[in-house]
Short mmCIF file of C-alpha atoms in Angstrom, two decimals:
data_model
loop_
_atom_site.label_atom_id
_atom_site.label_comp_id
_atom_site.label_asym_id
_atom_site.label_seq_id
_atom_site.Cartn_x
_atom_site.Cartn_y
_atom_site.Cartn_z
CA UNK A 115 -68.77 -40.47 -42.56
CA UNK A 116 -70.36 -38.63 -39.71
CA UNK A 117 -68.64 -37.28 -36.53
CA UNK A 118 -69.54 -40.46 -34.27
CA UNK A 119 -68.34 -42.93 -36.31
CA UNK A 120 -65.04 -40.28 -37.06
CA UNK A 121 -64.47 -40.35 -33.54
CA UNK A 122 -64.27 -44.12 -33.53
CA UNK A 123 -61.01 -43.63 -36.28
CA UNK A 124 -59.25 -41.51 -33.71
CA UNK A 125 -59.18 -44.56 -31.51
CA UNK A 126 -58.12 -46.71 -34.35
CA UNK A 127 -55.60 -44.55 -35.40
CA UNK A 128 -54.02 -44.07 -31.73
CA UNK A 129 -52.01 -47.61 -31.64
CA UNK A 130 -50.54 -46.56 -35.47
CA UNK A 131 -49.88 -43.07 -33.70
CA UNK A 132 -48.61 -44.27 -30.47
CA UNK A 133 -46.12 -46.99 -32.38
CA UNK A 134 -44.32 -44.12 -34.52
CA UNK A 135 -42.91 -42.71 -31.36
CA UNK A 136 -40.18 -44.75 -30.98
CA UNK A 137 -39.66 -43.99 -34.69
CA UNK A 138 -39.34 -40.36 -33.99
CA UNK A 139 -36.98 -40.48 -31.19
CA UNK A 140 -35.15 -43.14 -33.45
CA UNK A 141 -34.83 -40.48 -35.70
CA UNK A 142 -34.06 -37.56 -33.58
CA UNK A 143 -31.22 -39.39 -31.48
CA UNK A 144 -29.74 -41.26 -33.96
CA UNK A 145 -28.96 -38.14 -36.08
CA UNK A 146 -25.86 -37.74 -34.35
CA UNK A 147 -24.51 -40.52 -33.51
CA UNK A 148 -21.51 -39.40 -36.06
CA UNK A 149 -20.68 -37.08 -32.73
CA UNK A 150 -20.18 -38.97 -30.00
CA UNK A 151 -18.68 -35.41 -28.22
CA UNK A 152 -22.49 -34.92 -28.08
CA UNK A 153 -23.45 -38.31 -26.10
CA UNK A 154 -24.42 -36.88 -23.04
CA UNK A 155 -26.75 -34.37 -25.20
CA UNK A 156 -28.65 -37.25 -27.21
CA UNK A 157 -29.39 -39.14 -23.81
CA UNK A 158 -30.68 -36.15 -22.07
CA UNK A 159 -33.15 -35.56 -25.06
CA UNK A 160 -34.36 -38.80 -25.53
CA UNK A 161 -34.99 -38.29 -21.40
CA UNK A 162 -37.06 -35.29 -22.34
CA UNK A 163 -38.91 -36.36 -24.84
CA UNK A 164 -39.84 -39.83 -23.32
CA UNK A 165 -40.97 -37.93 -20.21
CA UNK A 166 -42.95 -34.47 -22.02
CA UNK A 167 -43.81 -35.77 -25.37
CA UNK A 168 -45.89 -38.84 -24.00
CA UNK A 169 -48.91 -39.70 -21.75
CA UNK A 170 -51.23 -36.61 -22.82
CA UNK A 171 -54.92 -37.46 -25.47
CA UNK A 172 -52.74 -36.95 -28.72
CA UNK A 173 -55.97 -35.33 -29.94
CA UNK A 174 -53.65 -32.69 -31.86
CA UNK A 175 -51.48 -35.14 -33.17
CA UNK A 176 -53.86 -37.98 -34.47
CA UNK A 177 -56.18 -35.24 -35.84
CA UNK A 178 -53.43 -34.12 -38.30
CA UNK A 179 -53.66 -38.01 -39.49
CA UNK A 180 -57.33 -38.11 -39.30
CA UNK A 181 -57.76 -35.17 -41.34
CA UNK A 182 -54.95 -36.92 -43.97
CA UNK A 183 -56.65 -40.05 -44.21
CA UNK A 184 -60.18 -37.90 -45.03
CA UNK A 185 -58.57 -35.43 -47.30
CA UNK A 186 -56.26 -37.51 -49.54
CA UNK A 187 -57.87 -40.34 -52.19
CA UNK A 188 -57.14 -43.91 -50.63
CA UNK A 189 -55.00 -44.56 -53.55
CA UNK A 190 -52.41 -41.76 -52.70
CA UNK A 191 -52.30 -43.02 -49.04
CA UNK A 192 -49.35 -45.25 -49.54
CA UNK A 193 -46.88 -46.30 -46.53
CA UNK A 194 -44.35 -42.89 -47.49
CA UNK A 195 -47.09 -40.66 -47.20
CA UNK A 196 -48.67 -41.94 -44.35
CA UNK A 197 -45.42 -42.28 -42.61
CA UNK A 198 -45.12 -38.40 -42.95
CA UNK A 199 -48.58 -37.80 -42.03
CA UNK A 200 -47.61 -39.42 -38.30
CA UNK A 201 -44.44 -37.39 -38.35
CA UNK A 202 -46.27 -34.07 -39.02
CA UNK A 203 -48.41 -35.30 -36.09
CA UNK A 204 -45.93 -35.80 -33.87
CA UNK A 205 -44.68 -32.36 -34.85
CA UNK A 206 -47.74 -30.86 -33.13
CA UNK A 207 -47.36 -32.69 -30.07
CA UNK A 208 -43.95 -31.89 -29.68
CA UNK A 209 -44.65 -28.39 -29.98
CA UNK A 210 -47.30 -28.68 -27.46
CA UNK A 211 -44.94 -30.64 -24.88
CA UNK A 212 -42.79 -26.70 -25.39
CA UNK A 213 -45.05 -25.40 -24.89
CA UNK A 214 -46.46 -27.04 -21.51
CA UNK A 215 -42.81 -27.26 -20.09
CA UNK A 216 -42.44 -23.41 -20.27
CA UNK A 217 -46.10 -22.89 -19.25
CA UNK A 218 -45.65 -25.10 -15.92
CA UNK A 219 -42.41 -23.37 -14.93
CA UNK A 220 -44.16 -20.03 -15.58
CA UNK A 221 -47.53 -21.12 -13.80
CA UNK A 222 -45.16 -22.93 -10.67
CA UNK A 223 -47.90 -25.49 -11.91
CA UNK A 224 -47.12 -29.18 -9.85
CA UNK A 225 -48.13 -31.71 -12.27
CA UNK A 226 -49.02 -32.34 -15.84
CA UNK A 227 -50.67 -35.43 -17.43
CA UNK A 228 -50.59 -37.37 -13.73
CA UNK A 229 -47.42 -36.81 -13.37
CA UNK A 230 -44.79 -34.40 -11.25
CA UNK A 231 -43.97 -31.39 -13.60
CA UNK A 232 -40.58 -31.48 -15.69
CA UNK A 233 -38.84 -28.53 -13.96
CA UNK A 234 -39.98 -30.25 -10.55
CA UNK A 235 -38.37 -33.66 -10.97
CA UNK A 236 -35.01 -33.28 -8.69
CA UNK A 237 -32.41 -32.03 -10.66
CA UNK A 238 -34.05 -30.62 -13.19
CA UNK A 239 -35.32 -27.05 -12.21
CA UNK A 240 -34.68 -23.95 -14.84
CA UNK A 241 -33.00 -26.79 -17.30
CA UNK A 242 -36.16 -27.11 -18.37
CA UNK A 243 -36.22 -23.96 -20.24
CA UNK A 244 -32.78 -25.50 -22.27
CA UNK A 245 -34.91 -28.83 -22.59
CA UNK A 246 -37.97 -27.12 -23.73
CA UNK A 247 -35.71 -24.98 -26.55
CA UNK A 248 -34.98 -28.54 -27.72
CA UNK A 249 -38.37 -29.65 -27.78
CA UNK A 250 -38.78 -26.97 -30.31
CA UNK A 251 -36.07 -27.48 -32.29
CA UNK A 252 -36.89 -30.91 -32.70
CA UNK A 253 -39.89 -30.28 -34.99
CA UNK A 254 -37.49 -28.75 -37.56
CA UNK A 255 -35.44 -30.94 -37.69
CA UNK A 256 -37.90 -33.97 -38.18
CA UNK A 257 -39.98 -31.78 -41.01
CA UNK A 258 -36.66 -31.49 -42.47
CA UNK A 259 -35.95 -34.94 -41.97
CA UNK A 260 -39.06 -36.61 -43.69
CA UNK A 261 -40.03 -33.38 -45.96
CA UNK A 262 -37.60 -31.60 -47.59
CA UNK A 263 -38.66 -33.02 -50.87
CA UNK A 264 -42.18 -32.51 -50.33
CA UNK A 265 -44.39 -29.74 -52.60
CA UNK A 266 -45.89 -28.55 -48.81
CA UNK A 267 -42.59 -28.75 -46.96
CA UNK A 268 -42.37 -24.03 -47.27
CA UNK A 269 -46.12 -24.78 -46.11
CA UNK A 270 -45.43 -26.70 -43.41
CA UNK A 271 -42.44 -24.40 -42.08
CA UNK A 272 -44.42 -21.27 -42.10
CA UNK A 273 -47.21 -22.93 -40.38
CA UNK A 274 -45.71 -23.81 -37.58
CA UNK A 275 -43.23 -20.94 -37.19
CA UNK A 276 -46.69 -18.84 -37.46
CA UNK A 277 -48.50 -20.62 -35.07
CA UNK A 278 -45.80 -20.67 -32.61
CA UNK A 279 -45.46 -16.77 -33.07
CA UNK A 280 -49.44 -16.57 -32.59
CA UNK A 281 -49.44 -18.71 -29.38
CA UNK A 282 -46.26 -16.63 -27.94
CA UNK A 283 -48.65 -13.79 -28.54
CA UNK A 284 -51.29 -15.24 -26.55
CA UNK A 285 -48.89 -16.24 -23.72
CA UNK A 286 -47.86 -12.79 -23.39
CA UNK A 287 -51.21 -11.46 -23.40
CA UNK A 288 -51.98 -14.00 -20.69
CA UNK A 289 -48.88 -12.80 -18.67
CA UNK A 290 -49.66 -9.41 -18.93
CA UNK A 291 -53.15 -9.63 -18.27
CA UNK A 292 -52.55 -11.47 -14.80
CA UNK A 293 -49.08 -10.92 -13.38
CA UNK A 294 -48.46 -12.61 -10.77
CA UNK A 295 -48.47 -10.80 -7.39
CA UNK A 296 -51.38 -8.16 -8.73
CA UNK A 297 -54.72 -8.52 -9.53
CA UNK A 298 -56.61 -5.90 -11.44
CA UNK A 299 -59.90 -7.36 -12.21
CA UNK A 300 -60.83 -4.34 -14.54
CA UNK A 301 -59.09 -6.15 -16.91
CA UNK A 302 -60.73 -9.73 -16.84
CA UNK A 303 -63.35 -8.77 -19.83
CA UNK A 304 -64.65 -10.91 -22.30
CA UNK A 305 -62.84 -9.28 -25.24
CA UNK A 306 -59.33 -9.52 -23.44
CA UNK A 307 -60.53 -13.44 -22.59
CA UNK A 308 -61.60 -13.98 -26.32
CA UNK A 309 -58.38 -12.60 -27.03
CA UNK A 310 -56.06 -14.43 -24.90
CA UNK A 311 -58.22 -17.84 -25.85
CA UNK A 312 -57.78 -16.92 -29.56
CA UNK A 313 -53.88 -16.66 -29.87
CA UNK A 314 -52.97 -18.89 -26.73
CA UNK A 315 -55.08 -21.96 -28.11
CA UNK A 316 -57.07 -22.07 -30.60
CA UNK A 317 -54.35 -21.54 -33.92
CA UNK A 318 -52.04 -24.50 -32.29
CA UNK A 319 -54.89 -26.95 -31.04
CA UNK A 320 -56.86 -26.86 -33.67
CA UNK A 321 -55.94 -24.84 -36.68
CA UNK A 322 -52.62 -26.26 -37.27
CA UNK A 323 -53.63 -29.85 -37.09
CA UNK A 324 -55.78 -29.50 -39.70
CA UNK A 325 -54.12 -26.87 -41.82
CA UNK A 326 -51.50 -29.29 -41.58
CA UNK A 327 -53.23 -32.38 -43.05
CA UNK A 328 -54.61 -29.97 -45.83
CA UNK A 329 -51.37 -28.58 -47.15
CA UNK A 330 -50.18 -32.31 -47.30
CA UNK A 331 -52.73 -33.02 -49.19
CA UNK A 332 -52.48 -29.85 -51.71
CA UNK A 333 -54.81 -27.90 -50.15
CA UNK A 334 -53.13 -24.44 -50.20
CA UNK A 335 -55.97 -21.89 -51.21
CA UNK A 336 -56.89 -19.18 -48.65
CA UNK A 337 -60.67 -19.62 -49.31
CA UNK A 338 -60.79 -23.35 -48.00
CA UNK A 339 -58.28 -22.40 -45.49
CA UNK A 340 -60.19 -18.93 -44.33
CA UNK A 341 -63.24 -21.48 -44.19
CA UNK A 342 -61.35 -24.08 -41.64
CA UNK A 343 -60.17 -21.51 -39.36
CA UNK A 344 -63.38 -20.13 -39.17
CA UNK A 345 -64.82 -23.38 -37.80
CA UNK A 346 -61.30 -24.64 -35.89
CA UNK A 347 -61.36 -20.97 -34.10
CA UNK A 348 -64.35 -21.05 -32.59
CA UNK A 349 -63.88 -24.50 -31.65
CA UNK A 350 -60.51 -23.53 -29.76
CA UNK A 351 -62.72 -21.09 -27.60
CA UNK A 352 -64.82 -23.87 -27.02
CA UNK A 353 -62.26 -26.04 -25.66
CA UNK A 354 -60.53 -23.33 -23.62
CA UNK A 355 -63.53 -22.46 -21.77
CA UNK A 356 -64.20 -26.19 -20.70
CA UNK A 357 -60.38 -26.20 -19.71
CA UNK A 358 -60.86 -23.33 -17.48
CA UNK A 359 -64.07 -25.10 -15.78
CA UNK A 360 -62.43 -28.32 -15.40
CA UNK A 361 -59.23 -26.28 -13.98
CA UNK A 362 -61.39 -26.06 -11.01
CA UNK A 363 -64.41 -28.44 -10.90
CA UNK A 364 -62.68 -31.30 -12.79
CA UNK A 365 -61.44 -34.30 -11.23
CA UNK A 366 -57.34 -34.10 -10.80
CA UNK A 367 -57.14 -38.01 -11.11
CA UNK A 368 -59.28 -37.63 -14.77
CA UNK A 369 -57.73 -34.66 -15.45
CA UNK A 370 -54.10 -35.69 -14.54
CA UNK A 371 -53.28 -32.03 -13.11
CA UNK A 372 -53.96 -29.96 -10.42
CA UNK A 373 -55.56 -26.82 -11.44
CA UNK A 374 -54.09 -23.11 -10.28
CA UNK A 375 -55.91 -20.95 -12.43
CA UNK A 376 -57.29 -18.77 -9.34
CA UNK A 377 -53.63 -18.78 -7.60
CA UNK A 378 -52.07 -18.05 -10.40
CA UNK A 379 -54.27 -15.01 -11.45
CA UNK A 380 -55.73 -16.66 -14.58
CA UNK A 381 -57.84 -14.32 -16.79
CA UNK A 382 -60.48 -17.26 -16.77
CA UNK A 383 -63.56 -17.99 -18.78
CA UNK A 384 -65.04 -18.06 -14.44
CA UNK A 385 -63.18 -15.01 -13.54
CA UNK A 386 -65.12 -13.57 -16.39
CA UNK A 387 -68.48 -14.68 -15.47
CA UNK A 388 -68.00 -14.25 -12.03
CA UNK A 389 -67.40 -9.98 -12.60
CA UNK A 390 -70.23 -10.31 -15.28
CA UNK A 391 -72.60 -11.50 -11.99
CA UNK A 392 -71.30 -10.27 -9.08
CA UNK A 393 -72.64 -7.74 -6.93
CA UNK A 394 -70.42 -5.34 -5.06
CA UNK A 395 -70.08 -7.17 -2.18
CA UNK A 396 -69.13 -10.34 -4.14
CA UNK A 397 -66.83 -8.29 -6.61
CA UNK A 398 -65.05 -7.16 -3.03
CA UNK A 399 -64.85 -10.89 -1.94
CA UNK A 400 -63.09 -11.75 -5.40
CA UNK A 401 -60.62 -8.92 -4.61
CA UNK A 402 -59.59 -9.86 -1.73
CA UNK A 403 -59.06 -13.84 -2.43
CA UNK A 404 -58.04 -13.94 -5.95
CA UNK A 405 -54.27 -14.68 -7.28
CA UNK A 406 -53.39 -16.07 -3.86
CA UNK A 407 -51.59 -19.22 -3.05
CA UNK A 408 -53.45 -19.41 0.79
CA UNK A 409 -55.67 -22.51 0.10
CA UNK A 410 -58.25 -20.49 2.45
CA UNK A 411 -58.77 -18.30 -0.13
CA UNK A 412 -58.78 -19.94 -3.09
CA UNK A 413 -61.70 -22.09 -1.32
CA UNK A 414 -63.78 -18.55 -1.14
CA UNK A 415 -63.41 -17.79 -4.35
CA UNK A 416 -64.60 -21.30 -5.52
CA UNK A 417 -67.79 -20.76 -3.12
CA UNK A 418 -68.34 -17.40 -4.80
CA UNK A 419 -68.47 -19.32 -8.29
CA UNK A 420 -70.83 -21.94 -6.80
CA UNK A 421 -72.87 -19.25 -5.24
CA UNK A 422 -73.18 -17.54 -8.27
CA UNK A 423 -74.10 -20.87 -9.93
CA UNK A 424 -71.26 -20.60 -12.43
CA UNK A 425 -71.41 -24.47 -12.47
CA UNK A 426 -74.64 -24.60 -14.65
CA UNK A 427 -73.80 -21.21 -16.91
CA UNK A 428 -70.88 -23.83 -18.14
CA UNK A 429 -73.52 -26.45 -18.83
CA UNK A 430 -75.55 -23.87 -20.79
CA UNK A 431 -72.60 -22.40 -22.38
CA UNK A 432 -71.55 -25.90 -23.46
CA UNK A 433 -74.86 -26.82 -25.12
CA UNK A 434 -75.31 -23.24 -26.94
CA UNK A 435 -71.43 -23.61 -28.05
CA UNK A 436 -71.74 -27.00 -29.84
CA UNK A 437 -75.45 -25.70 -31.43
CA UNK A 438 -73.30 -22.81 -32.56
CA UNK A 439 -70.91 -25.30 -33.70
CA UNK A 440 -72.60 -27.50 -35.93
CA UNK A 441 -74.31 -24.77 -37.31
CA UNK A 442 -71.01 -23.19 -38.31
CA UNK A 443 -69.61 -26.45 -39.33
CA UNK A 444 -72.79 -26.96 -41.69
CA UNK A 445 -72.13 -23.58 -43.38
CA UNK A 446 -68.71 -23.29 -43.38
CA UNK A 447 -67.37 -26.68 -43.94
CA UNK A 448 -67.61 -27.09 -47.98
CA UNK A 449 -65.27 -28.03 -49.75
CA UNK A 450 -64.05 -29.91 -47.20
CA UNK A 451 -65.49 -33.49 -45.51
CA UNK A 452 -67.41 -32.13 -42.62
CA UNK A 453 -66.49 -35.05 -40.66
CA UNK A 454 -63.15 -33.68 -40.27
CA UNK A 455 -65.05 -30.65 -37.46
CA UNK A 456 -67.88 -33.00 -36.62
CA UNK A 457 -64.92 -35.74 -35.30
CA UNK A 458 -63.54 -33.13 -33.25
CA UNK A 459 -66.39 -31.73 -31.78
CA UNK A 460 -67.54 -34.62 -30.72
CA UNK A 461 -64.37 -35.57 -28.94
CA UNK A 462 -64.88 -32.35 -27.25
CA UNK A 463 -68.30 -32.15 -26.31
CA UNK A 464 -69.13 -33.52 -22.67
CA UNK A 465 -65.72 -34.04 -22.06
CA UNK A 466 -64.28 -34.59 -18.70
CA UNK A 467 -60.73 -34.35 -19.42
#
């Protein structure tokens, strides 16, 4: 099956994925019900995951089903398996809503998915570190939940432990790299971004997925897996680099948030490009308008990208990166069903959210 008609199965699949949900709060708040001392604690949860967990693409999640359906014989694809195949998938996204309720509160980012941010709703405000710690927990408990008695369940719990500990890494590099308050653009290279881009997003947005839907289906050996992440890393970069574009030149109301990557500091695939370009004047103009919260300023700096055509390096960039792509994916794919990288980069390529 080639990537086009993969990408069709992702829409497919989305009504199967979407449906589960009430499954997994189901799950997740009904646990307790034995403790009704903890009443007020199960409606508060089913509150955050109702308002974090939903409304984003579910790429992450459906691709760990995707990748199940293409990686395990039809015959083995019975209602049990499949069932844990949306849980694992839902696992994903719930790590990504903890992640994007800590990463708001730490970016003082306004809205996420079209909607006001978590920690801004009234009320809510540095709860939404407790809520996010929940978020997380929840994934454990739901792998626990559906498999326990599964050969991959060790698997599954290092993988995800791992990968959180890898994107913590990356968060901290961000942090680091960009506090906020002081801008040192001496350290806004292209091996610090590669870096950052690496840990941050690529090993949860698309390595896990996938690694995911192969230990489910008894894929375990480092060779197929060192072959994957190959691919899936590279493809993360990809991704990370359109995100940073569309931080600023996307559309908020296709996007569903308002970028801050220039107030916020943001060691940014355009920050990057921008020092890579500019002259000394323009390096000067960057220095004094970047990390700022005066709208004024941030408007200079997005001049100084447009001046320095930053616009169509991205549109380069993106055509040389998905070359680069299926050329990797053509090498590096085997043993595994290249439509599993071809669906993926095709849901990425062009893409305007």
């Amino acid at each position: 099956m080639n990537g086009e008609q993969k990408s069709d199965v992702y829409a497919q699949e989305m009504q199967n994925f979407i449906q589960h949900f009430s499954q997994i709060v189901r799950v997740l708040t009904e646990d307790d019900t034995g403790h009704p001392e903890i009443g007020d604690v199960i409606a508060r949860l089913k509150e955050v995951l109702e308002y974090n967990a939903i409304g984003g693409k579910y790429n992450r999640g459906l691709t760990v089903l995707v990748a199940f359906r293409e990686l395990v014989e039809p015959r083995k694809q019975d209602a049990d398996s499949l069932q844990r195949a949306l849980t694992v998938g839902w696992c994903v996204e719930l790590l990504q809503a903890f992640f994007l309720v800590t990463d708001d509160i730490m970016d003082s980012s306004l809205t996420r998915r079209g909607q006001v941010c978590w920690y801004r709703k009234p009320g809510i405000g540095l709860d939404a570190v407790n809520d996010a710690l929940l978020l997380e927990a929840c994934i454990y408990r739901l792998l626990k939940f559906h498999c326990r008695e599964q050969p991959y369940y060790l698997n599954l719990l290092e993988l995800f432990l791992q990968t959180s500990y890898q994107t913590e890494v990356g968060q901290t590099l961000d942090v680091i790299t960009a506090p906020q308050g002081h801008v040192d653009l001496s350290k806004y290279t292209e091996k610090r971004y590669k870096s950052i881009v690496k840990y941050k997003t690529a090993f949860y947005s698309f390595y896990l997925p996938v690694a995911a839907a192969m230990y489910m289906a008894g894929i375990d050996g480092e060779k197929e897996h060192s072959n994957a992440r190959r691919i899936l890393m590279e493809m993360g970069e990809f991704f990370q680099i359109q995100d940073d574009f569309l931080d600023l030149f996307g559309d908020p109301s296709v996007t569903g948030k308002i970028g801050t990557d220039i107030q916020d500091n943001k060691c940014s695939w355009l920050v990057v490009q921008c020092l890579q370009r500019a002259t000394p004047e323009q390096r000067q103009i960057l220095q004094e308008n970047y990390g700022q919260k005066d709208a004024e300023k941030v408007a200079r700096v997005k001049a100084l990208y447009e001046e320095l055509d930053l616009p169509s390096v991205f549109l380069r960039y993106e055509e040389d990166s998905y070359n680069c792509l299926m050329s990797l994916i053509q090498q590096h794919a085997a043993p595994l069903p290249p439509g599993i990288f071809l669906a993926l980069a095709n849901k990425l390529y062009k893409r305007k959210k």
